[in-house]
PDB file of C-alpha atoms in Angstrom:
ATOM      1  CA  UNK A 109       0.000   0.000   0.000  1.00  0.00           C
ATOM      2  CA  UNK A 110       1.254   3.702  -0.697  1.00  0.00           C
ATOM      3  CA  UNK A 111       2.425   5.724   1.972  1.00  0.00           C
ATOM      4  CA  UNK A 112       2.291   8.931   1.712  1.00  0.00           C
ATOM      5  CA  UNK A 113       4.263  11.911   3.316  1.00  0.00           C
ATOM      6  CA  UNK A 114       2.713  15.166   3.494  1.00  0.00           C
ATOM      7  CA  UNK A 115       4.465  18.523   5.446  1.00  0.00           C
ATOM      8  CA  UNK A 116       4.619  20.866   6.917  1.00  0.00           C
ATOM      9  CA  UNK A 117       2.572  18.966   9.818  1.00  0.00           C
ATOM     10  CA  UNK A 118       1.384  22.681  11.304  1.00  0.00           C
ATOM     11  CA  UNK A 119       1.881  26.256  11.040  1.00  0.00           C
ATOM     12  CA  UNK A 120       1.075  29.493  11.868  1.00  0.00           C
ATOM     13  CA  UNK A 121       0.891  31.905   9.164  1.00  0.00           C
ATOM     14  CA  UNK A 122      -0.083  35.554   8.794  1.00  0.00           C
ATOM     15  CA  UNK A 123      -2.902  36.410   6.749  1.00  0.00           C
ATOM     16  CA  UNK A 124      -1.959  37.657   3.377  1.00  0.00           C
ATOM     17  CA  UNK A 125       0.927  36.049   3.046  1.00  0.00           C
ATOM     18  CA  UNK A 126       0.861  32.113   1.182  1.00  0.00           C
ATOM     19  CA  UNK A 127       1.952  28.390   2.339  1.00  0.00           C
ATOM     20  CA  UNK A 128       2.921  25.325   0.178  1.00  0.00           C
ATOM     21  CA  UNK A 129       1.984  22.523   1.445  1.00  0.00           C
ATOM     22  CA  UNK A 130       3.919  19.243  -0.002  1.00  0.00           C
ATOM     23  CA  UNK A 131       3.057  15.565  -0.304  1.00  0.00           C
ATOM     24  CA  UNK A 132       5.331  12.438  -1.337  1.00  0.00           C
ATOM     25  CA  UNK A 133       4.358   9.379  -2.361  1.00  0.00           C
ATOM     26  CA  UNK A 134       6.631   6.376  -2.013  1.00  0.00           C
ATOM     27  CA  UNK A 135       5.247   4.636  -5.063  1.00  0.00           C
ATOM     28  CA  UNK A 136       3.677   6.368  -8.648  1.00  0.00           C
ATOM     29  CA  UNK A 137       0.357   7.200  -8.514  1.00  0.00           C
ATOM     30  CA  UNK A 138      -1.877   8.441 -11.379  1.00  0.00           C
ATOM     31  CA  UNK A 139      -4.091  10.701  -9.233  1.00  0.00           C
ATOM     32  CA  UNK A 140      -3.636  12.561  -6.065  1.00  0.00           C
ATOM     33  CA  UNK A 141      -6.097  14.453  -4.133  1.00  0.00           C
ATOM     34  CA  UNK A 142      -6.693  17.567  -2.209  1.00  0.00           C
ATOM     35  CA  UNK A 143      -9.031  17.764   0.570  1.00  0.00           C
ATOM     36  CA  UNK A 144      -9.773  20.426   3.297  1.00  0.00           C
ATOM     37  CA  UNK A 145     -11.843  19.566   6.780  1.00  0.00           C
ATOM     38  CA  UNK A 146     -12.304  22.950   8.433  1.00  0.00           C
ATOM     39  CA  UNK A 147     -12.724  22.846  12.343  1.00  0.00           C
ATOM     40  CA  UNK A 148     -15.695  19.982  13.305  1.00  0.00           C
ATOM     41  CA  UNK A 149     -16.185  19.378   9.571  1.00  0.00           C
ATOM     42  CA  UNK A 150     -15.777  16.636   7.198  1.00  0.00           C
ATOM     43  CA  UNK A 151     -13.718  16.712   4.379  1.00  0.00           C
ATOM     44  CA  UNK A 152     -14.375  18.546   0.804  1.00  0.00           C
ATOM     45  CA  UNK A 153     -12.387  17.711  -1.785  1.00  0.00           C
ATOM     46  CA  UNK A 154     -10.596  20.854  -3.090  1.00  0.00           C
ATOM     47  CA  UNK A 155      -8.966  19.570  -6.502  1.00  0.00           C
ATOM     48  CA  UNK A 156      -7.306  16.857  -8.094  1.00  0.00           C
ATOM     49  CA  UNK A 157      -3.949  16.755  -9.262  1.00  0.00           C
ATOM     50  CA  UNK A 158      -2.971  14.580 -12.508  1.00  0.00           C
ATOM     51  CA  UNK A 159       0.475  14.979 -13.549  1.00  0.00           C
ATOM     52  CA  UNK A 160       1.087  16.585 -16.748  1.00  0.00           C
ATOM     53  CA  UNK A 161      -2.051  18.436 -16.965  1.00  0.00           C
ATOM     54  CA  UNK A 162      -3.709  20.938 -14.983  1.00  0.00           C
ATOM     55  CA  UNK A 163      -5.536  20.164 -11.727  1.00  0.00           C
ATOM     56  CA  UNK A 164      -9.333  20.059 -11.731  1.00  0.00           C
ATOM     57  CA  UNK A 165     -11.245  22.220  -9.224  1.00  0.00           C
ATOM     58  CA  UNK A 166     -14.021  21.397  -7.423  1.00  0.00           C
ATOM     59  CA  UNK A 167     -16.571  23.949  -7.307  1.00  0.00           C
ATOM     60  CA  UNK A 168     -16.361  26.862  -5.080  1.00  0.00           C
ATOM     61  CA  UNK A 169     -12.531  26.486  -5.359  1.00  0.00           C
ATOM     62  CA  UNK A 170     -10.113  28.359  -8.002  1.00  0.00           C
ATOM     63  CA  UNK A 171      -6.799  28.000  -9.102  1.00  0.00           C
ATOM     64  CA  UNK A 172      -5.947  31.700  -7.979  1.00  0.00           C
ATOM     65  CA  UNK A 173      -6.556  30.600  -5.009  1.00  0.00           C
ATOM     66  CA  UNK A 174      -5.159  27.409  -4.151  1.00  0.00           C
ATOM     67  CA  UNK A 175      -2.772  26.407  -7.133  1.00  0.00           C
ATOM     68  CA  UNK A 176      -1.381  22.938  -7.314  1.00  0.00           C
ATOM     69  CA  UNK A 177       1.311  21.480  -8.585  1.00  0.00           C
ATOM     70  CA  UNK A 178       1.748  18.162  -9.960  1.00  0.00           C
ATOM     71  CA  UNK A 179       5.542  17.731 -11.608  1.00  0.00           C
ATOM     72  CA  UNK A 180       5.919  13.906 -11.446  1.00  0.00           C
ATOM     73  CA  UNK A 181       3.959  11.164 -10.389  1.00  0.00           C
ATOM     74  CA  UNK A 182       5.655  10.802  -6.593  1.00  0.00           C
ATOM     75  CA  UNK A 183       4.952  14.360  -5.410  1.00  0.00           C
ATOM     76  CA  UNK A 184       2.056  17.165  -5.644  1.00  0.00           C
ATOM     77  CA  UNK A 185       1.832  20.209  -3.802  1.00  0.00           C
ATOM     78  CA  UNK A 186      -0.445  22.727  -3.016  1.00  0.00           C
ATOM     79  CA  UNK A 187      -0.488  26.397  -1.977  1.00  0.00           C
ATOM     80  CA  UNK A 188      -2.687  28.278   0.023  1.00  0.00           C
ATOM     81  CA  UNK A 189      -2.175  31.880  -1.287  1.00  0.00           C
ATOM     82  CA  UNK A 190      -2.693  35.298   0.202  1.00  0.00           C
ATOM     83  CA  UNK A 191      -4.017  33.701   3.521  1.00  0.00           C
ATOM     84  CA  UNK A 192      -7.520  34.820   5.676  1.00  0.00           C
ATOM     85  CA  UNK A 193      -8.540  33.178   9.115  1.00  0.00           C
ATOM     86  CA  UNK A 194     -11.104  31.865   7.058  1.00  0.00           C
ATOM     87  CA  UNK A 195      -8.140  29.000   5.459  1.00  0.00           C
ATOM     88  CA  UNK A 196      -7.712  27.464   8.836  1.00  0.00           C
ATOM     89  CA  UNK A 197      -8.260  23.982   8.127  1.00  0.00           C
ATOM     90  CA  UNK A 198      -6.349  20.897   8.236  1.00  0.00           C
ATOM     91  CA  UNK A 199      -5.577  20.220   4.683  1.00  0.00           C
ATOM     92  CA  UNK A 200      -4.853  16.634   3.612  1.00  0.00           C
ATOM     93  CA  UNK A 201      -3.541  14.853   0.587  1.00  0.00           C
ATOM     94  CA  UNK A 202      -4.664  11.417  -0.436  1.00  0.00           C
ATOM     95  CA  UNK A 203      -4.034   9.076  -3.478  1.00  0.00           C
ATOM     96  CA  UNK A 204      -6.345   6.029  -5.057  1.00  0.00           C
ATOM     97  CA  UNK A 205      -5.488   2.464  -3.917  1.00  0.00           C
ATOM     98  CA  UNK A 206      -8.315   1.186  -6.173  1.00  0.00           C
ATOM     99  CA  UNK A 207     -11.063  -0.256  -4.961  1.00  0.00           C
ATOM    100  CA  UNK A 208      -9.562  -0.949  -1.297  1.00  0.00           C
ATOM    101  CA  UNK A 209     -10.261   2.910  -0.719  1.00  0.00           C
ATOM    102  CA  UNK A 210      -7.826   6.003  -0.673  1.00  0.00           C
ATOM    103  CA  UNK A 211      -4.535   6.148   1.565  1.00  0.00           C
ATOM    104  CA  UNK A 212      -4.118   9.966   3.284  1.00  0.00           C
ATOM    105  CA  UNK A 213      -1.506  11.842   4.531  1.00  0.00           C
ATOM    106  CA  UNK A 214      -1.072  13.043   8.153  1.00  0.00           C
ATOM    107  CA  UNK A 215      -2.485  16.106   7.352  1.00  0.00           C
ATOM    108  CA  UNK A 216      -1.551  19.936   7.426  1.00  0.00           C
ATOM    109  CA  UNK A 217      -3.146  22.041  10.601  1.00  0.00           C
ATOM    110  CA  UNK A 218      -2.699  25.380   9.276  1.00  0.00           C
ATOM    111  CA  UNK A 219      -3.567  28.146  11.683  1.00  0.00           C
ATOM    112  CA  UNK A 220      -3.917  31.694   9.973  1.00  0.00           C
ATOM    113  CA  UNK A 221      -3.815  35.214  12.324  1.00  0.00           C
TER     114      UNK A 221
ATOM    115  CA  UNK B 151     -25.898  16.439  -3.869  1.00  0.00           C
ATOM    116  CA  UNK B 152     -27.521  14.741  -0.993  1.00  0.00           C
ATOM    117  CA  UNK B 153     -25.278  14.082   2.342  1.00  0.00           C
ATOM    118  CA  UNK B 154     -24.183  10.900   3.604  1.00  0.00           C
ATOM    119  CA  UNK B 155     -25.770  11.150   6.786  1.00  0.00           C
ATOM    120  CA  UNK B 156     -24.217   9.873  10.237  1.00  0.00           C
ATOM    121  CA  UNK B 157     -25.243  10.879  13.830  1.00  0.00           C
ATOM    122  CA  UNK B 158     -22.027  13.046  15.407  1.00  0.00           C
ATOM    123  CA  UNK B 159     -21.354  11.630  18.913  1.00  0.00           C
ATOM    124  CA  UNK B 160     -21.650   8.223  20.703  1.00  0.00           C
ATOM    125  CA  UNK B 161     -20.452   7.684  23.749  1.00  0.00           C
ATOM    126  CA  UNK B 162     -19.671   3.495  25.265  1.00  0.00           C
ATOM    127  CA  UNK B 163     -18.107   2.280  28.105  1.00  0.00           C
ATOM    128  CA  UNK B 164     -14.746   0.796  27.699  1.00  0.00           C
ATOM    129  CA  UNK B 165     -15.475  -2.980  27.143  1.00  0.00           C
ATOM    130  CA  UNK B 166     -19.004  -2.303  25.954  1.00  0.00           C
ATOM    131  CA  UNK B 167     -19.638  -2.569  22.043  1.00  0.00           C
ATOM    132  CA  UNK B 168     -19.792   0.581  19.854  1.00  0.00           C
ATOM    133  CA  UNK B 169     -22.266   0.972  16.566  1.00  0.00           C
ATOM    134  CA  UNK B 170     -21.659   4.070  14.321  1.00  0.00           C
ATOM    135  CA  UNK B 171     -24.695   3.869  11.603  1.00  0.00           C
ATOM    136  CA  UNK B 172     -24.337   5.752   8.517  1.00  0.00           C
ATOM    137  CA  UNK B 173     -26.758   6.497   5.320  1.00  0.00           C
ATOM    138  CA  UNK B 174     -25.797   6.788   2.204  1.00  0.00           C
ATOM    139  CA  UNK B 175     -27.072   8.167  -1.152  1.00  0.00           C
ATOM    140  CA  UNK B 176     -25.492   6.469  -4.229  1.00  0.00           C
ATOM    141  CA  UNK B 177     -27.089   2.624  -4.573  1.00  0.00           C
ATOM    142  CA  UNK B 178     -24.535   2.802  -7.596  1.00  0.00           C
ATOM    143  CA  UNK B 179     -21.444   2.263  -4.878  1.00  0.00           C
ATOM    144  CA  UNK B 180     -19.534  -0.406  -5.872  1.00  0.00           C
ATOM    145  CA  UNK B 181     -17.546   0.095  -2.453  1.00  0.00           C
ATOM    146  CA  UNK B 182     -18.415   1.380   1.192  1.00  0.00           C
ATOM    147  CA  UNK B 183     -15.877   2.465   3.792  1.00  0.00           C
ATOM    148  CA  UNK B 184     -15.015   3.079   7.207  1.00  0.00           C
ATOM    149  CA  UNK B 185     -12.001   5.795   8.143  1.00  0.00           C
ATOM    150  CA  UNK B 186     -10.976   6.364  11.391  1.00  0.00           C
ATOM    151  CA  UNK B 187      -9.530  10.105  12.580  1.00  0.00           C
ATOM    152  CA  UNK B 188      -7.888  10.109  15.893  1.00  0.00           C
ATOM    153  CA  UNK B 189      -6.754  13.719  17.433  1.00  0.00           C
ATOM    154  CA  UNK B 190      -4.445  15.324  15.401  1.00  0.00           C
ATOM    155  CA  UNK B 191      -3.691  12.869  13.188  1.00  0.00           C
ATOM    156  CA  UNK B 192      -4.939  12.184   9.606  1.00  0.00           C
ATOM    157  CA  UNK B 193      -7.377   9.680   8.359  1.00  0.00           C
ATOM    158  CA  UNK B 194      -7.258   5.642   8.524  1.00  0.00           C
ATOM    159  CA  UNK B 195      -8.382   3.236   6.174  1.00  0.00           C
ATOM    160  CA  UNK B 196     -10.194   0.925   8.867  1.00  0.00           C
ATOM    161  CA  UNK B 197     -12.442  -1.057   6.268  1.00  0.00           C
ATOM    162  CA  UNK B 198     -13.989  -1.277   3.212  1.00  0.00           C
ATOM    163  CA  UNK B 199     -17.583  -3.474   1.897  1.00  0.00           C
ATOM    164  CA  UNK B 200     -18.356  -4.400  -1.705  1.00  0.00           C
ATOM    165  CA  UNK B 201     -21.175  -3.956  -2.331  1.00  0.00           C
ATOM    166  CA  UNK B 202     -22.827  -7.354  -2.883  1.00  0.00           C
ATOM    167  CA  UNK B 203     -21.675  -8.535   0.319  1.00  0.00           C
ATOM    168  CA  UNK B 204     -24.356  -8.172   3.567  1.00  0.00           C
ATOM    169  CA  UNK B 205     -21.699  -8.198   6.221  1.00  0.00           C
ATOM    170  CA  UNK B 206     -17.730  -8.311   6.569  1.00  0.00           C
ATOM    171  CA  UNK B 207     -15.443  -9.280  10.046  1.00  0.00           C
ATOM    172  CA  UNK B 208     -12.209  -8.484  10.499  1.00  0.00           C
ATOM    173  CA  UNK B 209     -11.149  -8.827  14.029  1.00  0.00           C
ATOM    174  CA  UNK B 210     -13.189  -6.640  16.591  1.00  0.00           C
ATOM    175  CA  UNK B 211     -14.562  -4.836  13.591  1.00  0.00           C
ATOM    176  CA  UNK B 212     -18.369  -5.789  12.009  1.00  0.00           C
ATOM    177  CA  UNK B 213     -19.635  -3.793   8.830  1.00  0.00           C
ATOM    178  CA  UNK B 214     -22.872  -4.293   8.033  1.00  0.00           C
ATOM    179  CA  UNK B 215     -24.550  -2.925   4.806  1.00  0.00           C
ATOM    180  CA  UNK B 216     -28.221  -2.792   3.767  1.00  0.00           C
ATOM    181  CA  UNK B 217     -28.477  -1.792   0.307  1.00  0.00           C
ATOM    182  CA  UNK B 218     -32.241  -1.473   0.451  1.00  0.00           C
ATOM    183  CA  UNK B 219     -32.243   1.136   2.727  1.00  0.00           C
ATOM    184  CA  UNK B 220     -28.475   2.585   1.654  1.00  0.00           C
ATOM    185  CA  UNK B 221     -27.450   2.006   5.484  1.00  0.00           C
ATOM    186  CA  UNK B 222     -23.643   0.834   6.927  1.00  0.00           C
ATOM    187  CA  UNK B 223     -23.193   0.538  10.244  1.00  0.00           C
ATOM    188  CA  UNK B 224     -19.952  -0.246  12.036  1.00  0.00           C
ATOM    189  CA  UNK B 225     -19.677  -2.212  15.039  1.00  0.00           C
ATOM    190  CA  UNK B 226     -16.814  -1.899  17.911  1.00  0.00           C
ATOM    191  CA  UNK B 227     -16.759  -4.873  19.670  1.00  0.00           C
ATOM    192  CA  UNK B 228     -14.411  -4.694  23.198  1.00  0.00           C
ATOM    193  CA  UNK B 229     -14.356  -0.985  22.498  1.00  0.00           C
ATOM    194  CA  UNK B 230     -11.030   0.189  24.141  1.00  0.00           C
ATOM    195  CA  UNK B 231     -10.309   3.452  24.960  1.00  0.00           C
ATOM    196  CA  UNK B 232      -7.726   3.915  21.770  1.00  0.00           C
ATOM    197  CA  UNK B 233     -10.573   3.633  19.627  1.00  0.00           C
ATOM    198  CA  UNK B 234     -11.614   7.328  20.719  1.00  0.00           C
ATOM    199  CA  UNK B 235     -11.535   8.729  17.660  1.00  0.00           C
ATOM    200  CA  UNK B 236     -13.841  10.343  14.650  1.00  0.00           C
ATOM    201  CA  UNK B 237     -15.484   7.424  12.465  1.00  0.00           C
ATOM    202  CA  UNK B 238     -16.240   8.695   8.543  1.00  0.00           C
ATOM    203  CA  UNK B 239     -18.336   6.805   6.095  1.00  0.00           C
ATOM    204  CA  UNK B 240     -17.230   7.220   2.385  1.00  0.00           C
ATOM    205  CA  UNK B 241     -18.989   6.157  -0.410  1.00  0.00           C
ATOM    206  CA  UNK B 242     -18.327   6.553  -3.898  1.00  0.00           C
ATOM    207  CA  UNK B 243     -20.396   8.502  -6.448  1.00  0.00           C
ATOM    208  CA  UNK B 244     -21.168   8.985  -9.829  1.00  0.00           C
ATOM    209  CA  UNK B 245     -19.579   5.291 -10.913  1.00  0.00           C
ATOM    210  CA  UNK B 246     -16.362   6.380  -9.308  1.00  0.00           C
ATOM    211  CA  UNK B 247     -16.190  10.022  -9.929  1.00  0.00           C
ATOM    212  CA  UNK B 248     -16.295  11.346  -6.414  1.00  0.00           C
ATOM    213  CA  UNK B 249     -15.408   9.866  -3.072  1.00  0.00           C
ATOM    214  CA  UNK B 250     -17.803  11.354  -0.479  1.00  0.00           C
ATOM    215  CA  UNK B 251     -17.629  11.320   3.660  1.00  0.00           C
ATOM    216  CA  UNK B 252     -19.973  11.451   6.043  1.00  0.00           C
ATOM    217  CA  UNK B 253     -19.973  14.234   8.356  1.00  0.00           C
ATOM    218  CA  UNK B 254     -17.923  12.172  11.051  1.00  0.00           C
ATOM    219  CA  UNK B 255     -18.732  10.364  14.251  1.00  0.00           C
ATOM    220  CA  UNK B 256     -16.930  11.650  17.402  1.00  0.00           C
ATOM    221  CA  UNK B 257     -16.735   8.239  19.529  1.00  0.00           C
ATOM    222  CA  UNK B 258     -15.571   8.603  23.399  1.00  0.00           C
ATOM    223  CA  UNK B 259     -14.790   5.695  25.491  1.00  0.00           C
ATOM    224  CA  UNK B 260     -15.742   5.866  28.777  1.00  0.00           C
ATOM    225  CA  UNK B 261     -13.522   4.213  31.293  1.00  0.00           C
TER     226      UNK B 261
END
């Protein structure tokens, strides 16, 4: 099964300024997956990331605002730009392991003040 | 779209047996899961149902599914107080298209 290592773990950022969030998968993956679950929520999936083409927003998300990367099939990141309280979240990547379900990272608790 | 519906606290004693229920929306699912969320952490694969099975074991864990009704339920047994966590459903949609949670059950063992 993949495993998957996503950081920074936490952080504290100002608002206005951006974070990139990165995630490493120990095995190629066609897919990987962007989700946010703000305080006491579930998860919403924010885009997904296929390498070698641009990532696919879900709606009520925009590029401007949360552009991804996707330059191989091992790694994907994704950056939270020009920060509001409103972004604190944990933010969590995740890739397909078929029909056995999806394999996450740890997750990114970002705290904006 | 409609939610996947699941109630958002349960509370057992440790030893007792837990059941997290959960409804779902999509009777096109192929698969049904169970992820587990403990504090600060990120989310664990716990189980997974195909859909033309009734019922799968795997050690203290019990998944049930009812596709008539579109209802999983997940069942503790021995519940320990390590398995205070957040329980999601997950189903997926549209033939594959879009893997969707439930809002999260916030299970506390009492000692």
């Amino acid at each position: 099964s993949a495993v998957i290592s996503q950081k920074p773990s936490r952080d504290i950022c100002q608002r206005g300024t951006s974070l990139t969030i990165q995630c490493q998968v120990d095995s190629q993956v066609t897919m990987m997956f962007w989700y946010r679950q703000q305080p006491g929520q579930s998860l919403t999936l924010i885009a997904t990331a296929n390498q070698g083409s641009e990532a696919t927003y879900e709606s009520g998300f925009v590029i401007d605002k949360f552009p991804i990367s996707r330059p191989n099939l091992t790694f994907s990141t994704l950056t939270v730009s020009n920060m509001s309280p409103e972004d604190s979240s944990i933010y969590l990547c995740s890739v397909d392991k078929g029909n056995s379900g999806y394999t996450f990272g740890s997750g990114t608790r970002l705290t904006v003040v | 779209g409609e939610d996947v519906e699941q109630s958002l606290f349960l509370s057992v004693r440790e030893g007792d047996s837990s059941v997290i229920n959960c409804t779902y929306t999509d009777s096109s699912s192929t698969y049904l899961y169970w992820y587990k969320q403990e504090p600060g952490a990120g989310l664990q694969l716990l189980t997974y149902i195909f859909s033309n099975m009734d019922m799968k074991q795997d050690q203290r864990l019990t998944v049930l599914l009812n596709k008539k009704d579109k209802h999983l339920s997940l069942r503790i047994a021995d519940t320990q107080t390590g398995d205070s966590a957040i329980y999601f459903c997950a189903e997926i949609r549209n033939y594959g298209q879009n893997f969707v949670f439930g809002p999260g059950t916030r299970l506390s063992v009492l000692p």
